Structure formats: C-alpha cells, structure tokens
Amino acid sequence: MLSEFILNAFFPPQCPVCRKRIRSAGLLCEECFCGLDFVCDHMPGQVSAVVYNEVSKKLLLAFKYGDKTELALLMAKMMIQADQDIFDEIDFLTGVPIHWTRMLARKYNQAILLARAVSKIRCIPVYPDILKRTKATLKQGNGVQRFENVKNAFSFNARYKIAGKKVLLIDDVVTTGATAQCCAKILIQNGAKEVRLLTFAKAVRK
C-alpha cells in the first residue's frame, strides 16, 4: 500500500530488540530472531514458546512497556507454533488480569493482547474480563513468596457460565507458575473442566 510505503520511507521500522532497520513493523531482525531460544520440552498442560533470555526479555519490554503492541501478532504466532495440541477442544481463551492501577499506567493488558492475537489466528473466543485482579501485588523472589503474594488476588466474573468448559489461560511470561495456578484454581472452582497455560516466555530457574 502506498501510504505504508511512504510511512516506512520517512519512519523506517526498526527491530524492537536491537533497533536495526527491518522490512516492516512487528518483526525482528534475523540476528535477534536467531537469538531466541525456543522451548522444545513442554510440561503437560503448560506450553511456552521461548526461554526468557536477553533477546526475549528486550522483546517483552518493548511489547509490555514500550507501546509496541504490534508485536502481539508475531509473539502469538510463535506461541501457536510451540504446540498445536494445546488447542485441542479448548472452548475459550482468557489472559491473566492486571490490577486497574497497572492498567492506568500501562494502558493495556499485554496478556489480553496476546489472547486476542491467538484468537484471531485460531478462531477461538476470548473472555477478557472473566477474571479480575482485586489487589495490586509486588513481585517477590522465590516460589513460596510468589504463591503467598498472589493468594486471594483474583476474583471470578459470575456473569460467565463455564461449567464443563476447557480454558486456555494466556500470559506473557511464566516464572514459578504461582499466578497461573491461582487463576486456574478460581476457574476450576467456578466450573471449568480443565485449564491449560500458554505463555510467550518461560523463565528458567538456575
């Protein structure tokens, strides 16, 4: 399209990781793409596309805090390619919610953007407000602290009827899994038959 050609001529798109000039927005340069460490072995019911390393960290920061929302589609494609089987018999998608104070500061929930991008490709409905974060939580170090930190931090939107439904919960990155487990617990308590987790990145504890 002519308008896109003119825009790219005056404001050439850059790789969100290294700022190198690239063909079109929403992509990575070849070097940075090759720097991603794709996950080969997945835990049952929990899939991540890449390992959280220096490249994926910069990509996530650009997406999450740098208003590079166009990256959602690229990341969603990687997440889908990670394991097609995780979508089997899924009834709907949702994203891990963020507290309203963070929403004000960030303007968007990155997990919901990823869920919408996955939905667009896989044609699975998204329930963006089925879960609500009822308290702002601080990031903690170890697993025990994280589980304690997110305890009672979420609530369920009772207008949704999900008895017997299979849910795919989406987030940008998983570390201990504490947040995902708390969200899954609430969904199960409210009738969900099964909850699976799909994330873009996975932090590998050393």
Short mmCIF file of C-alpha atoms in Angstrom, two decimals:
data_model
loop_
_atom_site.label_atom_id
_atom_site.label_comp_id
_atom_site.label_asym_id
_atom_site.label_seq_id
_atom_site.Cartn_x
_atom_site.Cartn_y
_atom_site.Cartn_z
CA MET A 1 0.00 0.00 0.00
CA LEU A 2 1.24 3.46 -0.95
CA SER A 3 0.57 5.03 2.47
CA GLU A 4 2.56 2.30 4.23
CA PHE A 5 5.40 2.68 1.70
CA ILE A 6 5.58 6.44 2.32
CA LEU A 7 5.41 5.97 6.10
CA ASN A 8 8.22 3.39 6.02
CA ALA A 9 10.31 5.70 3.83
CA PHE A 10 10.17 8.57 6.34
CA PHE A 11 9.97 6.46 9.50
CA PRO A 12 11.72 3.17 8.70
CA PRO A 13 10.66 0.33 11.04
CA GLN A 14 13.24 -0.93 13.50
CA CYS A 15 13.83 -4.22 15.24
CA PRO A 16 12.33 -3.75 18.73
CA VAL A 17 15.32 -5.54 20.28
CA CYS A 18 18.40 -4.02 18.61
CA ARG A 19 16.91 -1.06 16.67
CA LYS A 20 18.33 -2.32 13.39
CA ARG A 21 16.32 -1.32 10.32
CA ILE A 22 13.89 -4.06 9.22
CA ARG A 23 11.43 -4.72 6.40
CA SER A 24 8.20 -3.93 8.26
CA ALA A 25 6.97 -3.18 11.78
CA GLY A 26 6.10 -6.03 14.11
CA LEU A 27 9.07 -8.20 13.13
CA LEU A 28 12.56 -8.96 14.43
CA CYS A 29 15.79 -8.70 12.51
CA GLU A 30 17.32 -12.03 11.52
CA GLU A 31 20.06 -11.84 14.15
CA CYS A 32 17.65 -11.23 17.03
CA PHE A 33 15.23 -13.87 15.82
CA CYS A 34 18.09 -16.38 15.82
CA GLY A 35 18.89 -15.26 19.37
CA LEU A 36 15.57 -16.58 20.64
CA ASP A 37 15.84 -19.91 22.47
CA PHE A 38 12.75 -21.90 21.52
CA VAL A 39 11.37 -24.36 24.08
CA CYS A 40 11.31 -27.97 22.92
CA ASP A 41 10.14 -29.81 26.03
CA HIS A 42 6.79 -28.74 27.47
CA MET A 43 5.16 -29.60 30.77
CA PRO A 44 1.73 -31.28 30.44
CA GLY A 45 -0.91 -28.58 30.11
CA GLN A 46 1.68 -25.80 30.14
CA VAL A 47 3.39 -24.55 26.97
CA SER A 48 5.86 -21.70 26.44
CA ALA A 49 7.27 -20.60 23.11
CA VAL A 50 10.72 -19.36 24.17
CA VAL A 51 13.10 -19.28 27.09
CA TYR A 52 13.36 -15.97 28.91
CA ASN A 53 16.81 -14.79 27.80
CA GLU A 54 18.34 -11.43 26.86
CA VAL A 55 16.63 -11.28 23.47
CA SER A 56 13.16 -12.34 24.64
CA LYS A 57 13.49 -10.03 27.65
CA LYS A 58 14.09 -6.99 25.42
CA LEU A 59 11.26 -8.07 23.15
CA LEU A 60 8.88 -8.37 26.10
CA LEU A 61 9.93 -4.99 27.49
CA ALA A 62 9.23 -3.35 24.13
CA PHE A 63 5.83 -5.05 23.96
CA LYS A 64 4.86 -4.61 27.59
CA TYR A 65 6.14 -1.12 28.38
CA GLY A 66 7.19 0.39 25.04
CA ASP A 67 3.78 0.51 23.33
CA LYS A 68 4.95 -1.94 20.66
CA THR A 69 1.54 -3.62 20.64
CA GLU A 70 2.01 -4.70 17.02
CA LEU A 71 4.37 -7.36 18.36
CA ALA A 72 1.40 -9.30 19.77
CA LEU A 73 0.74 -10.99 16.44
CA LEU A 74 4.37 -12.09 15.97
CA MET A 75 4.52 -13.46 19.53
CA ALA A 76 1.14 -15.17 19.16
CA LYS A 77 2.35 -16.97 16.04
CA MET A 78 5.37 -18.29 17.95
CA MET A 79 3.11 -19.40 20.81
CA ILE A 80 0.81 -21.25 18.44
CA GLN A 81 3.70 -22.96 16.68
CA ALA A 82 5.11 -24.10 20.03
CA ASP A 83 2.45 -26.80 20.43
CA GLN A 84 -0.68 -27.06 18.31
CA ASP A 85 -2.10 -29.81 20.53
CA ILE A 86 -2.69 -27.44 23.43
CA PHE A 87 -5.66 -26.00 21.50
CA ASP A 88 -7.49 -29.34 21.25
CA GLU A 89 -11.10 -28.97 22.46
CA ILE A 90 -10.44 -25.54 24.01
CA ASP A 91 -13.70 -23.62 24.47
CA PHE A 92 -12.33 -20.15 25.14
CA LEU A 93 -9.20 -18.12 25.87
CA THR A 94 -8.51 -15.58 28.56
CA GLY A 95 -5.50 -13.65 29.79
CA VAL A 96 -4.07 -13.23 33.26
CA PRO A 97 -5.59 -9.95 34.52
CA ILE A 98 -3.64 -6.97 35.79
CA HIS A 99 -4.72 -4.57 38.54
CA TRP A 100 -6.51 -1.39 37.47
CA THR A 101 -3.62 0.74 38.75
CA ARG A 102 -1.23 -1.00 36.36
CA MET A 103 -3.78 -0.73 33.58
CA LEU A 104 -3.86 3.04 34.08
CA ALA A 105 -0.08 3.24 33.91
CA ARG A 106 0.39 0.76 31.04
CA LYS A 107 -2.83 1.48 29.06
CA TYR A 108 -3.28 -2.18 28.09
CA ASN A 109 -3.03 -5.70 29.44
CA GLN A 110 -0.34 -7.49 27.47
CA ALA A 111 -1.82 -10.93 28.24
CA ILE A 112 -5.19 -9.94 26.77
CA LEU A 113 -3.49 -8.54 23.66
CA LEU A 114 -1.75 -11.90 23.19
CA ALA A 115 -5.03 -13.74 23.78
CA ARG A 116 -6.78 -11.62 21.15
CA ALA A 117 -3.96 -12.24 18.67
CA VAL A 118 -4.11 -16.00 19.28
CA SER A 119 -7.90 -15.84 18.95
CA LYS A 120 -7.61 -14.07 15.61
CA ILE A 121 -5.43 -16.86 14.22
CA ARG A 122 -7.14 -19.86 15.82
CA CYS A 123 -10.75 -18.52 15.81
CA ILE A 124 -11.33 -19.35 19.48
CA PRO A 125 -13.41 -16.84 21.51
CA VAL A 126 -11.78 -14.64 24.14
CA TYR A 127 -13.37 -13.83 27.51
CA PRO A 128 -11.17 -10.86 28.52
CA ASP A 129 -12.92 -9.99 31.78
CA ILE A 130 -13.73 -13.41 33.20
CA LEU A 131 -11.08 -12.86 35.87
CA LYS A 132 -10.32 -9.69 37.80
CA ARG A 133 -7.24 -8.79 39.80
CA THR A 134 -8.60 -7.50 43.09
CA LYS A 135 -5.34 -6.39 44.68
CA ALA A 136 -2.09 -4.99 43.41
CA THR A 137 0.78 -7.34 44.12
CA LEU A 138 4.52 -6.85 44.31
CA LYS A 139 6.96 -9.15 42.60
CA GLN A 140 8.65 -11.47 45.07
CA GLY A 141 11.77 -13.57 44.82
CA ASN A 142 11.19 -17.25 45.49
CA GLY A 143 8.28 -19.56 44.79
CA VAL A 144 6.86 -19.51 48.33
CA GLN A 145 6.81 -15.71 48.36
CA ARG A 146 5.15 -15.58 44.97
CA PHE A 147 2.38 -18.01 45.95
CA GLU A 148 1.72 -16.06 49.13
CA ASN A 149 1.80 -12.79 47.22
CA VAL A 150 -0.93 -13.73 44.71
CA LYS A 151 -3.10 -15.57 47.23
CA ASN A 152 -6.65 -14.15 47.10
CA ALA A 153 -5.58 -11.63 44.44
CA PHE A 154 -8.18 -12.67 41.85
CA SER A 155 -11.95 -12.94 41.55
CA PHE A 156 -14.37 -14.50 39.06
CA ASN A 157 -16.92 -12.65 36.92
CA ALA A 158 -20.13 -14.51 37.76
CA ARG A 159 -21.92 -13.49 34.57
CA TYR A 160 -19.93 -16.15 32.73
CA LYS A 161 -21.20 -19.74 32.83
CA ILE A 162 -18.24 -22.04 32.29
CA ALA A 163 -19.39 -25.38 33.71
CA GLY A 164 -17.63 -28.18 31.84
CA LYS A 165 -15.57 -25.77 29.70
CA LYS A 166 -11.91 -26.17 28.79
CA VAL A 167 -9.95 -22.95 29.18
CA LEU A 168 -6.64 -21.78 27.75
CA LEU A 169 -5.07 -19.20 30.05
CA ILE A 170 -2.56 -16.90 28.36
CA ASP A 171 0.25 -14.77 29.79
CA ASP A 172 3.43 -13.15 28.53
CA VAL A 173 5.89 -14.95 30.80
CA VAL A 174 5.77 -17.66 33.47
CA THR A 175 8.27 -17.92 36.32
CA THR A 176 7.13 -20.01 39.27
CA GLY A 177 3.62 -20.53 37.91
CA ALA A 178 2.06 -19.12 41.07
CA THR A 179 -0.12 -16.56 39.29
CA ALA A 180 -1.31 -19.07 36.69
CA GLN A 181 -2.15 -21.64 39.36
CA CYS A 182 -4.21 -19.13 41.34
CA CYS A 183 -6.14 -18.13 38.21
CA ALA A 184 -6.67 -21.78 37.25
CA LYS A 185 -7.91 -22.60 40.75
CA ILE A 186 -10.60 -19.91 40.55
CA LEU A 187 -11.72 -21.06 37.11
CA ILE A 188 -11.94 -24.68 38.28
CA GLN A 189 -13.85 -23.64 41.41
CA ASN A 190 -16.38 -21.92 39.16
CA GLY A 191 -16.99 -24.93 36.97
CA ALA A 192 -14.20 -25.13 34.38
CA LYS A 193 -13.37 -28.71 33.48
CA GLU A 194 -9.74 -28.03 32.59
CA VAL A 195 -7.34 -25.07 32.47
CA ARG A 196 -4.20 -25.06 30.34
CA LEU A 197 -1.47 -22.43 30.23
CA LEU A 198 0.18 -20.89 27.17
CA THR A 199 2.86 -18.20 27.51
CA PHE A 200 5.31 -16.49 25.24
CA ALA A 201 8.32 -16.93 27.53
CA LYS A 202 9.40 -19.21 30.33
CA ALA A 203 11.91 -18.18 32.99
CA VAL A 204 14.33 -21.00 33.67
CA ARG A 205 15.46 -21.04 37.27
CA LYS A 206 19.18 -21.70 37.71
#
